[in-house]
Coordinates of C-alpha atoms in Angstrom, one line a residue:
M1 CA 9.2 -13.7 -6.7
K2 CA 7.3 -10.6 -7.6
R3 CA 6.0 -10.6 -11.2
Y4 CA 5.4 -7.8 -13.6
F5 CA 2.3 -7.8 -15.8
Y6 CA 1.9 -6.1 -19.2
M7 CA -1.2 -5.1 -21.1
L8 CA -2.4 -7.3 -24.0
A9 CA -3.0 -5.3 -27.2
A10 CA -6.7 -5.7 -28.1
L11 CA -7.5 -5.5 -31.8
A12 CA -11.2 -4.6 -32.2
I13 CA -12.8 -5.9 -35.5
A14 CA -15.9 -4.1 -36.5
A15 CA -18.8 -6.4 -37.6
C16 CA -20.6 -5.7 -40.8
Q17 CA -24.0 -6.6 -39.3
Q18 CA -25.8 -5.5 -36.2
P19 CA -24.9 -7.8 -33.3
V20 CA -27.5 -10.2 -32.0
Q21 CA -28.6 -9.5 -28.4
P22 CA -27.2 -12.3 -26.2
E23 CA -29.4 -14.3 -23.9
M24 CA -27.2 -14.0 -20.9
A25 CA -24.3 -11.9 -19.5
P26 CA -20.8 -13.3 -20.3
G27 CA -20.0 -14.8 -16.9
K28 CA -17.7 -13.5 -14.1
V29 CA -16.3 -10.0 -14.0
Q30 CA -12.5 -10.2 -14.3
V31 CA -9.8 -7.5 -14.2
E32 CA -6.4 -7.7 -15.9
P33 CA -4.1 -5.3 -14.1
V34 CA -1.4 -3.1 -15.7
I35 CA 1.0 -1.4 -13.4
T36 CA 2.4 1.6 -15.3
R37 CA 4.9 2.6 -12.6
A38 CA 6.7 -0.4 -11.1
T39 CA 8.1 -0.9 -7.7
E40 CA 8.9 -4.2 -5.9
V41 CA 5.2 -4.1 -5.1
N42 CA 3.6 -6.0 -7.9
F43 CA 0.5 -8.2 -7.9
E44 CA 0.9 -11.9 -7.1
D45 CA -1.5 -14.7 -6.4
G46 CA -3.7 -14.0 -3.4
D47 CA -3.5 -10.2 -3.6
R48 CA -6.9 -8.6 -3.3
I49 CA -8.5 -5.4 -4.7
G50 CA -11.7 -3.6 -4.0
F51 CA -13.9 -3.2 -7.1
T52 CA -16.9 -1.0 -7.7
M53 CA -19.1 -1.0 -10.8
T54 CA -21.9 1.6 -11.5
K55 CA -24.1 1.2 -14.6
V56 CA -24.0 4.6 -16.4
N57 CA -27.8 5.2 -16.2
D58 CA -28.3 3.8 -12.6
A59 CA -28.2 5.9 -9.5
E60 CA -26.8 3.1 -7.3
A61 CA -23.7 1.0 -7.8
Y62 CA -24.2 -2.4 -9.3
A63 CA -21.3 -3.7 -7.2
S64 CA -19.7 -1.8 -4.3
N65 CA -16.2 -2.6 -2.8
E66 CA -16.4 -6.2 -4.2
C67 CA -13.4 -8.2 -3.2
L68 CA -11.5 -9.6 -6.2
T69 CA -8.5 -11.9 -5.7
F70 CA -5.5 -12.2 -8.0
G71 CA -4.7 -15.6 -9.7
G72 CA -3.8 -16.7 -13.2
G73 CA -2.9 -13.2 -14.3
V74 CA -6.3 -11.6 -13.5
F75 CA -8.4 -10.5 -10.5
S76 CA -11.8 -12.3 -10.1
G77 CA -14.3 -13.3 -7.5
D78 CA -18.0 -14.1 -7.3
L79 CA -19.2 -11.0 -9.1
M80 CA -21.2 -11.7 -12.3
W81 CA -21.9 -9.4 -15.2
Y82 CA -25.4 -8.0 -15.4
A83 CA -27.7 -9.3 -18.1
D84 CA -28.0 -6.1 -20.2
A85 CA -25.0 -6.7 -22.5
Y86 CA -25.3 -3.2 -24.1
S87 CA -25.5 -1.1 -21.0
E88 CA -22.2 0.6 -20.2
A89 CA -20.7 0.9 -16.7
D90 CA -18.0 2.9 -15.0
V91 CA -15.6 0.9 -12.9
Y92 CA -12.9 1.7 -10.4
A93 CA -10.6 -0.4 -8.2
Y94 CA -8.0 0.1 -5.5
Y95 CA -5.3 -2.0 -3.8
P96 CA -4.9 -3.2 -1.1
Y97 CA -8.4 -4.3 -0.3
S98 CA -10.2 -2.9 2.8
E99 CA -13.1 -4.9 4.3
S100 CA -14.4 -1.8 5.9
G101 CA -15.2 -0.2 2.5
T102 CA -13.5 1.9 -0.2
P103 CA -11.1 4.1 1.7
T104 CA -11.8 7.8 1.8
A105 CA -8.6 8.6 3.7
Y106 CA -5.0 7.4 3.8
F107 CA -2.8 7.5 7.0
A108 CA 0.9 7.6 6.8
V109 CA 2.6 4.3 7.7
E110 CA 5.2 5.4 10.2
D111 CA 7.2 2.2 10.5
Q112 CA 8.2 0.9 7.1
T113 CA 11.4 -0.9 8.2
D114 CA 10.1 -4.3 7.1
G115 CA 9.1 -3.1 3.6
I116 CA 7.2 -0.5 1.8
A117 CA 4.4 -2.8 0.4
K118 CA 2.1 -2.1 3.3
A119 CA 2.4 1.7 2.7
D120 CA 1.6 1.5 -1.0
L121 CA -1.8 2.5 -2.5
M122 CA -2.8 2.0 -6.1
A123 CA -6.0 2.8 -7.9
A124 CA -7.5 2.3 -11.4
S125 CA -10.6 3.5 -13.2
K126 CA -12.3 3.0 -16.5
K127 CA -15.4 4.4 -18.1
G128 CA -17.9 3.1 -20.6
V129 CA -17.2 -0.6 -20.0
L130 CA -19.5 -3.2 -21.7
P131 CA -20.1 -6.7 -20.4
T132 CA -17.4 -9.0 -21.9
P133 CA -16.1 -12.5 -21.5
N134 CA -12.6 -11.1 -21.5
A135 CA -10.9 -9.4 -18.5
I136 CA -11.2 -5.7 -18.2
T137 CA -7.8 -4.2 -18.7
M138 CA -7.3 -1.5 -16.0
V139 CA -4.2 0.7 -15.5
F140 CA -3.3 0.9 -11.8
K141 CA -1.4 4.0 -10.7
H142 CA 0.4 4.6 -7.4
L143 CA -1.2 7.5 -5.5
M144 CA 1.6 8.1 -3.0
T145 CA 5.2 9.3 -3.4
K146 CA 8.3 7.1 -3.2
L147 CA 11.6 8.4 -1.7
V148 CA 14.9 6.6 -2.4
I149 CA 17.7 7.7 -0.1
N150 CA 21.2 6.8 -1.3
I151 CA 23.8 7.1 1.5
D152 CA 27.6 7.4 0.9
N153 CA 28.7 6.5 4.4
Q154 CA 32.1 7.9 5.4
S155 CA 31.3 8.4 9.1
G156 CA 33.3 5.4 10.4
A157 CA 30.1 4.1 12.0
E158 CA 27.3 1.9 10.7
V159 CA 23.9 3.3 9.8
T160 CA 21.3 1.7 12.0
G161 CA 18.3 3.5 10.6
V162 CA 17.0 6.3 8.4
E163 CA 14.0 8.5 9.3
I164 CA 12.2 11.2 7.3
G165 CA 10.6 14.1 9.2
G166 CA 8.2 16.7 8.0
C167 CA 5.8 14.3 6.3
R168 CA 2.1 14.8 6.1
L169 CA 0.1 12.5 8.4
V170 CA -3.2 12.0 6.5
T171 CA -4.9 12.8 3.2
G172 CA -8.4 12.3 1.9
L173 CA -9.0 10.1 -1.1
D174 CA -11.4 9.9 -4.0
I175 CA -10.6 6.5 -5.5
S176 CA -13.1 6.9 -8.3
E177 CA -11.1 9.9 -9.6
M178 CA -7.7 8.5 -8.4
A179 CA -7.1 11.7 -6.6
L180 CA -6.2 13.0 -3.2
T181 CA -8.5 15.3 -1.4
K182 CA -8.6 17.4 1.8
Y183 CA -9.2 15.6 5.1
T184 CA -10.3 17.6 8.1
D185 CA -11.7 14.9 10.4
I186 CA -8.8 15.0 12.8
V187 CA -6.5 17.5 14.3
I188 CA -2.8 17.0 13.5
E189 CA -0.9 17.5 16.7
A190 CA 2.5 16.3 15.4
E191 CA 3.9 15.2 12.1
P192 CA 5.2 11.6 12.1
L193 CA 8.7 10.4 11.6
I194 CA 8.7 7.8 8.8
K195 CA 11.1 5.0 9.5
A196 CA 12.5 4.0 6.1
Y197 CA 13.1 0.5 4.7
E198 CA 16.7 -0.7 4.2
A199 CA 16.5 -1.9 0.6
T200 CA 20.3 -2.4 0.0
A201 CA 22.3 -3.0 3.1
G202 CA 24.1 0.1 4.3
K203 CA 23.5 2.0 1.1
V204 CA 19.8 2.5 0.0
W205 CA 16.7 3.2 2.0
Q206 CA 13.1 3.6 0.7
A207 CA 9.9 5.1 2.0
I208 CA 6.4 5.8 0.9
V209 CA 5.0 9.2 1.9
I210 CA 2.0 11.3 1.2
P211 CA 2.3 13.7 -1.8
D212 CA 2.4 17.3 -0.5
K213 CA 4.2 20.6 -0.4
A214 CA 6.6 19.8 2.4
K215 CA 9.9 20.8 4.0
L216 CA 11.4 17.4 4.8
E217 CA 14.4 16.4 6.9
I218 CA 16.6 13.3 6.7
I219 CA 17.6 11.8 10.0
V220 CA 20.3 9.2 10.1
N221 CA 21.0 7.1 13.2
L222 CA 24.5 5.7 13.7
S223 CA 25.8 2.7 15.7
N224 CA 27.9 5.0 17.8
G225 CA 24.8 6.7 19.2
K226 CA 25.0 9.8 17.1
K227 CA 21.9 11.1 15.2
I228 CA 22.6 13.4 12.2
T229 CA 19.8 15.5 10.9
Q230 CA 19.7 17.4 7.6
P231 CA 16.8 19.7 6.8
L232 CA 15.8 19.9 3.1
A233 CA 14.4 22.9 1.2
E234 CA 10.7 23.0 0.6
M235 CA 9.6 20.9 -2.4
T236 CA 6.3 19.7 -4.0
L237 CA 6.1 15.9 -4.0
K238 CA 4.0 14.6 -6.9
S239 CA 1.5 11.7 -6.7
G240 CA 3.1 8.6 -8.3
G241 CA 6.5 10.2 -8.4
Q242 CA 9.8 8.7 -7.2
Y243 CA 12.5 11.0 -6.0
S244 CA 16.2 10.1 -5.4
I245 CA 18.0 11.8 -2.5
N246 CA 21.8 11.4 -2.4
A247 CA 23.4 11.9 1.0
R248 CA 27.1 12.0 1.9
L249 CA 27.6 11.1 5.5
L250 CA 30.7 12.4 7.4
Q251 CA 31.6 12.0 11.0
D252 CA 29.5 14.9 12.4
D253 CA 27.5 16.1 9.5
M254 CA 25.7 15.2 6.3
T255 CA 25.6 16.8 2.9
V256 CA 22.5 16.2 0.7
S257 CA 22.0 16.7 -3.0
A258 CA 19.3 15.8 -5.6
S259 CA 19.6 13.2 -8.3
G260 CA 18.0 13.8 -11.7
E261 CA 17.4 10.1 -12.0
I262 CA 14.0 8.6 -11.4
E263 CA 13.9 4.8 -11.4
N264 CA 10.8 2.7 -11.9
W265 CA 7.8 4.9 -11.0
T266 CA 8.4 7.7 -13.5
D267 CA 11.0 8.2 -16.2
E268 CA 12.9 11.2 -14.9
G269 CA 12.6 14.2 -12.6
E270 CA 14.6 16.4 -10.2
I271 CA 14.1 18.0 -6.9
G272 CA 16.3 20.7 -5.4
F273 CA 17.5 20.8 -1.8
E274 CA 19.6 23.9 -1.6
G275 CA 18.9 27.5 -2.2
E276 CA 15.4 28.0 -3.5
G277 CA 14.6 24.3 -3.6
T278 CA 12.8 24.2 -6.9
T279 CA 11.1 21.1 -8.2
E280 CA 10.7 20.1 -11.9
E281 CA 7.4 18.8 -13.1
I282 CA 7.2 15.0 -13.2
P283 CA 7.0 14.0 -16.8
V284 CA 4.1 12.1 -18.3
E285 CA 4.3 8.3 -17.9
F286 CA 5.1 6.3 -21.0
I287 CA 5.6 2.6 -21.5
E288 CA 6.0 1.1 -25.0
Y289 CA 5.0 -2.4 -26.0
D290 CA 4.8 -4.3 -29.3
G291 CA 1.9 -2.8 -31.3
Y292 CA 0.9 -0.1 -28.8
F293 CA 2.1 2.1 -26.0
V294 CA 0.6 3.5 -22.8
Y295 CA 1.0 7.3 -22.5
D296 CA -0.4 9.1 -19.4
G297 CA -2.5 6.1 -18.7
V298 CA -4.1 5.9 -22.2
E299 CA -3.4 3.1 -24.6
Y300 CA -2.6 3.9 -28.3
K301 CA -2.2 1.5 -31.1
T302 CA 1.0 1.7 -33.2
V303 CA 1.9 0.2 -36.5
K304 CA 5.1 -0.3 -38.6
L305 CA 4.2 0.6 -42.1
A306 CA 5.8 0.0 -45.5
D307 CA 7.8 3.2 -45.3
G308 CA 9.8 1.6 -42.5
N309 CA 8.5 3.9 -39.9
T310 CA 6.4 3.1 -36.8
W311 CA 3.4 5.4 -36.6
M312 CA 0.7 6.0 -34.1
A313 CA -2.4 4.3 -35.5
E314 CA -4.8 6.7 -33.8
N315 CA -5.0 10.3 -32.8
L316 CA -3.4 11.7 -29.7
R317 CA -5.7 12.8 -26.8
L318 CA -3.1 13.9 -24.3
I319 CA -3.9 17.0 -22.2
P320 CA -0.5 18.6 -21.3
R321 CA -0.1 19.5 -17.6
G322 CA -1.8 22.8 -16.6
R323 CA -3.8 23.0 -19.9
T324 CA -7.5 23.0 -20.4
V325 CA -9.4 21.7 -23.4
S326 CA -11.8 24.2 -24.9
S327 CA -15.2 23.6 -26.5
D328 CA -15.2 27.1 -28.1
P329 CA -13.4 27.3 -31.5
A330 CA -13.3 31.1 -31.2
E331 CA -11.2 30.7 -28.1
D332 CA -7.4 30.7 -28.7
A333 CA -7.0 27.9 -26.2
G334 CA -4.5 25.8 -28.0
I335 CA -6.5 22.5 -27.5
W336 CA -10.1 21.8 -28.5
Y337 CA -12.6 19.0 -28.5
P338 CA -13.5 17.6 -31.9
A339 CA -16.9 18.5 -33.5
A340 CA -17.4 15.7 -36.0
N341 CA -21.2 16.1 -36.0
A342 CA -23.9 17.7 -38.0
D343 CA -24.3 20.6 -35.6
K344 CA -20.6 21.6 -35.7
V345 CA -20.6 21.6 -31.9
A346 CA -17.7 20.3 -29.8
D347 CA -18.4 16.9 -28.3
P348 CA -16.0 15.9 -25.4
A349 CA -17.2 12.3 -25.8
L350 CA -15.7 12.1 -29.3
A351 CA -12.2 12.7 -27.9
E352 CA -12.1 9.1 -26.7
T353 CA -12.2 7.8 -30.2
L354 CA -11.1 10.8 -32.4
G355 CA -8.5 12.5 -30.1
L356 CA -8.1 16.2 -29.5
L357 CA -7.3 19.1 -31.8
Y358 CA -4.1 21.1 -31.2
D359 CA -2.6 24.2 -32.6
A360 CA 1.1 24.1 -33.7
A361 CA 2.5 25.6 -30.6
T362 CA 0.8 23.2 -28.3
A363 CA 1.7 20.2 -30.6
F364 CA 5.4 21.4 -30.6
G365 CA 5.4 21.9 -26.8
V366 CA 6.3 25.6 -26.9
E367 CA 4.7 28.8 -25.6
S368 CA 4.6 30.6 -28.9
I369 CA 5.7 30.5 -32.5
T370 CA 7.0 33.5 -34.3
A371 CA 8.3 34.3 -37.8
D372 CA 11.9 34.0 -36.4
N373 CA 11.6 30.6 -34.8
A374 CA 8.9 29.0 -37.0
G375 CA 11.5 26.9 -39.0
T376 CA 13.2 25.4 -35.9
F377 CA 10.7 22.7 -35.0
E378 CA 11.2 20.1 -37.7
G379 CA 11.3 16.7 -36.2
C380 CA 10.6 18.0 -32.7
Q381 CA 9.3 15.7 -29.9
G382 CA 6.6 18.2 -28.9
I383 CA 3.8 16.5 -26.9
C384 CA 4.8 13.1 -28.3
P385 CA 6.2 10.5 -25.9
T386 CA 9.9 10.1 -25.4
G387 CA 11.5 8.5 -28.5
W388 CA 8.7 9.8 -30.8
H389 CA 8.2 13.0 -32.7
I390 CA 5.9 15.2 -34.8
P391 CA 6.3 13.9 -38.4
T392 CA 8.4 15.8 -40.9
V393 CA 7.3 16.6 -44.4
A394 CA 9.8 13.9 -45.8
E395 CA 8.2 11.3 -43.5
M396 CA 4.7 12.4 -44.6
T397 CA 5.4 12.3 -48.4
G398 CA 7.4 9.1 -47.8
L399 CA 4.1 7.6 -46.6
V400 CA 1.5 9.1 -49.0
G401 CA 3.7 10.4 -51.8
H402 CA 1.7 13.4 -53.0
S403 CA 2.0 17.0 -51.9
S404 CA 0.3 20.2 -53.0
N405 CA 3.8 21.5 -53.5
S406 CA 4.9 19.7 -56.7
A407 CA 8.6 19.9 -55.6
L408 CA 7.8 17.6 -52.7
I409 CA 5.9 14.9 -54.6
N410 CA 7.5 11.5 -53.8
T411 CA 6.5 8.9 -56.4
D412 CA 8.3 6.3 -54.3
G413 CA 6.0 7.0 -51.3
A414 CA 5.1 3.7 -49.7
Y415 CA 1.4 4.0 -50.4
Y416 CA 1.5 6.5 -53.3
D417 CA -1.1 5.8 -56.0
A418 CA -0.4 7.8 -59.2
T419 CA -4.0 7.3 -60.4
I420 CA -5.4 9.2 -57.4
K421 CA -2.3 11.3 -56.7
G422 CA -2.1 10.3 -53.1
A423 CA -2.5 7.4 -50.8
S424 CA -5.7 5.5 -50.8
I425 CA -7.6 5.8 -47.4
A426 CA -8.7 2.2 -47.8
A427 CA -5.1 1.0 -48.5
L428 CA -3.8 2.8 -45.4
A429 CA -6.5 1.3 -43.3
E430 CA -5.7 -2.2 -44.6
A431 CA -2.1 -1.6 -43.5
G432 CA -3.3 -0.6 -40.0
W433 CA -3.2 3.2 -40.3
T434 CA -6.9 4.1 -40.3
W435 CA -7.7 7.8 -40.8
Q436 CA -10.0 9.3 -38.1
F437 CA -12.3 12.0 -39.3
A438 CA -12.0 14.3 -36.3
S439 CA -13.0 17.7 -37.9
M440 CA -10.7 20.7 -37.4
R441 CA -10.6 24.1 -35.7
N442 CA -10.0 26.5 -38.6
K443 CA -8.3 29.8 -38.3
T444 CA -7.1 31.4 -41.5
S445 CA -5.1 34.3 -40.1
V446 CA -3.6 35.7 -37.0
T447 CA -6.5 38.1 -36.5
G448 CA -9.2 35.9 -37.8
K449 CA -11.8 34.1 -35.6
G450 CA -11.6 30.4 -35.2
S451 CA -14.5 28.1 -36.1
Y452 CA -15.1 24.4 -36.5
T453 CA -14.9 23.1 -40.1
V454 CA -17.0 19.9 -40.4
T455 CA -17.8 18.4 -43.8
N456 CA -20.2 15.5 -44.3
Y457 CA -19.9 12.9 -47.0
N458 CA -22.2 9.9 -47.2
G459 CA -23.0 10.2 -43.5
V460 CA -19.4 10.6 -42.4
Y461 CA -18.8 13.8 -40.5
G462 CA -15.4 15.5 -39.9
I463 CA -14.2 14.9 -43.4
M464 CA -12.3 18.2 -43.2
S465 CA -9.6 16.9 -40.9
Y466 CA -5.8 17.6 -40.7
V467 CA -2.9 15.9 -39.0
I468 CA -0.1 18.3 -38.2
G469 CA 3.5 18.0 -39.4
S470 CA 6.5 19.8 -38.0
T471 CA 8.1 21.1 -41.2
L472 CA 7.5 24.8 -42.0
H473 CA 5.9 25.7 -45.4
Q474 CA 6.2 29.4 -45.0
A475 CA 6.1 32.3 -42.6
T476 CA 5.0 35.7 -43.9
T477 CA 4.9 39.2 -42.4
N478 CA 3.1 42.4 -43.2
E479 CA 4.8 45.5 -44.6
D480 CA 5.1 46.9 -41.0
G481 CA 7.0 43.7 -40.0
S482 CA 4.1 42.2 -38.0
L483 CA 3.3 38.6 -38.4
K484 CA 0.9 37.8 -41.2
N485 CA 0.7 34.0 -41.3
I486 CA 2.7 30.8 -40.6
Q487 CA 1.9 27.5 -42.3
Y488 CA 3.1 24.0 -41.7
H489 CA 2.8 20.8 -43.8
Y490 CA -0.3 18.8 -42.7
F491 CA -1.8 15.5 -43.8
M492 CA -5.2 16.2 -45.5
P493 CA -7.9 13.8 -46.7
L494 CA -9.9 14.2 -49.9
Y495 CA -13.1 12.2 -49.7
N496 CA -15.7 12.3 -52.5
A497 CA -17.4 10.0 -55.0
S498 CA -14.3 9.7 -57.2
N499 CA -11.4 10.1 -54.9
E500 CA -10.7 9.0 -51.4
K501 CA -7.1 9.7 -50.5
I502 CA -4.6 11.2 -48.1
S503 CA -2.1 13.8 -49.4
V504 CA 0.1 16.6 -47.9
A505 CA -1.1 20.2 -47.9
Y506 CA -0.6 23.3 -45.8
G507 CA -2.2 24.3 -42.6
N508 CA -2.4 27.5 -40.5
F509 CA -0.3 27.3 -37.3
L510 CA -3.3 28.6 -35.3
S511 CA -5.7 26.0 -36.5
G512 CA -6.6 23.0 -34.5
A513 CA -5.6 19.6 -36.0
S514 CA -5.0 16.0 -34.9
V515 CA -1.6 14.7 -33.8
R516 CA -0.1 11.4 -34.8
C517 CA 3.5 10.8 -33.7
V518 CA 6.1 8.8 -35.5
K519 CA 8.9 6.8 -33.8
N520 CA 12.5 8.0 -33.9
R521 CA 14.8 5.7 -35.9

């Protein structure tokens, strides 16, 4: 029986003293796989992956296309860690293993009638890995597209086979980037017919195809010798996406419609087959576990706090589809890298630990915020995963108690300390909700110029950090009716010799702040 594997939450405990250099590397390299989009293709004993490891400062790979075999929940082989235990490496892997080397191309498997496993291709990558006696957790993603064809057969004959025409024959691959590339080494004389796998007798057929902008056709072969073909409107198939196609088969024709349901590989999605044939964007993958979730391939810790809510325990670093992160705070990009350093310069590397900075519109998942709609986003999901949302002011004061608006002070706040008029940073950290000093992109007005605000206290940079809330404080306009300012409630730290706390203040909607989502109840 195929088995599903889940990521173990890793709790890193910081040591108070400098570590002692070990005398030897920690044994064999092992990989613990996580499949974020599941099919019936799941790793089992004997499965093999190709594994490549390159030390960050070396020109040549430390290990190239090393064969690792699955057993006991991990992939392993003869590969040993290098001796320099403080030298980072970038690693990537792919499945299934190819003895000829890491594949640079993928050819469509035309006959899938005995199962889709042989047509599947998965890849995983991870940067900045240090030698460890534990297995490296790697998130494997499907690079191809899965089609599920549901047939309501009212033809009076049996379906003997389903084929899919108009599919792409070959694509180039960059496994290290888990991406498809152009492939020009062959001349395509004819597109293949993909013979689908009969997953449920007489009802459901499945096939793996190459992601592409394509105009497919469904071909159904019947036991009476008839072949019924139905062209589909042009659509864009997404890498890692599963699409359901519903077909109603009559005696001499077939009607086809799209299902909005996406099972297994992604959460939901829809493709159109009639008229203009539009395709909705595949949503970001999300899988939730006890104590963490995986969102768009990134693991985030979560914690249930004394207020009864479950919060993200670290800052979000999601890049919404089609968006670009900016290193220039003067640019109204909506997303910026943090700049928690003495030079007040954006540092992309800091995003791995401190998250990204978002303006309110990006955090709320909308194109723009106006004086008219500013108060409509309280509790919105925004760029949070499904089932989570941008915190409201009630949830914020319910956690830390104090607000700069005296009317909102909640002395029953779970971590409220009346002596400091807020929640102790240390108390929150002890509960598992560690504040991350990520700096902020400050913009005080609609017409003002954005800049990074970085404050240093006792060697800690990024003290001036905010976490955005979804409850409106106020929206103001000028005498001519033009927008003057919009402010939302934000978490804000105060960090000095006498007071280290988190309270609730106001923040400009165009500023760049961190995002921590809270789970819906």
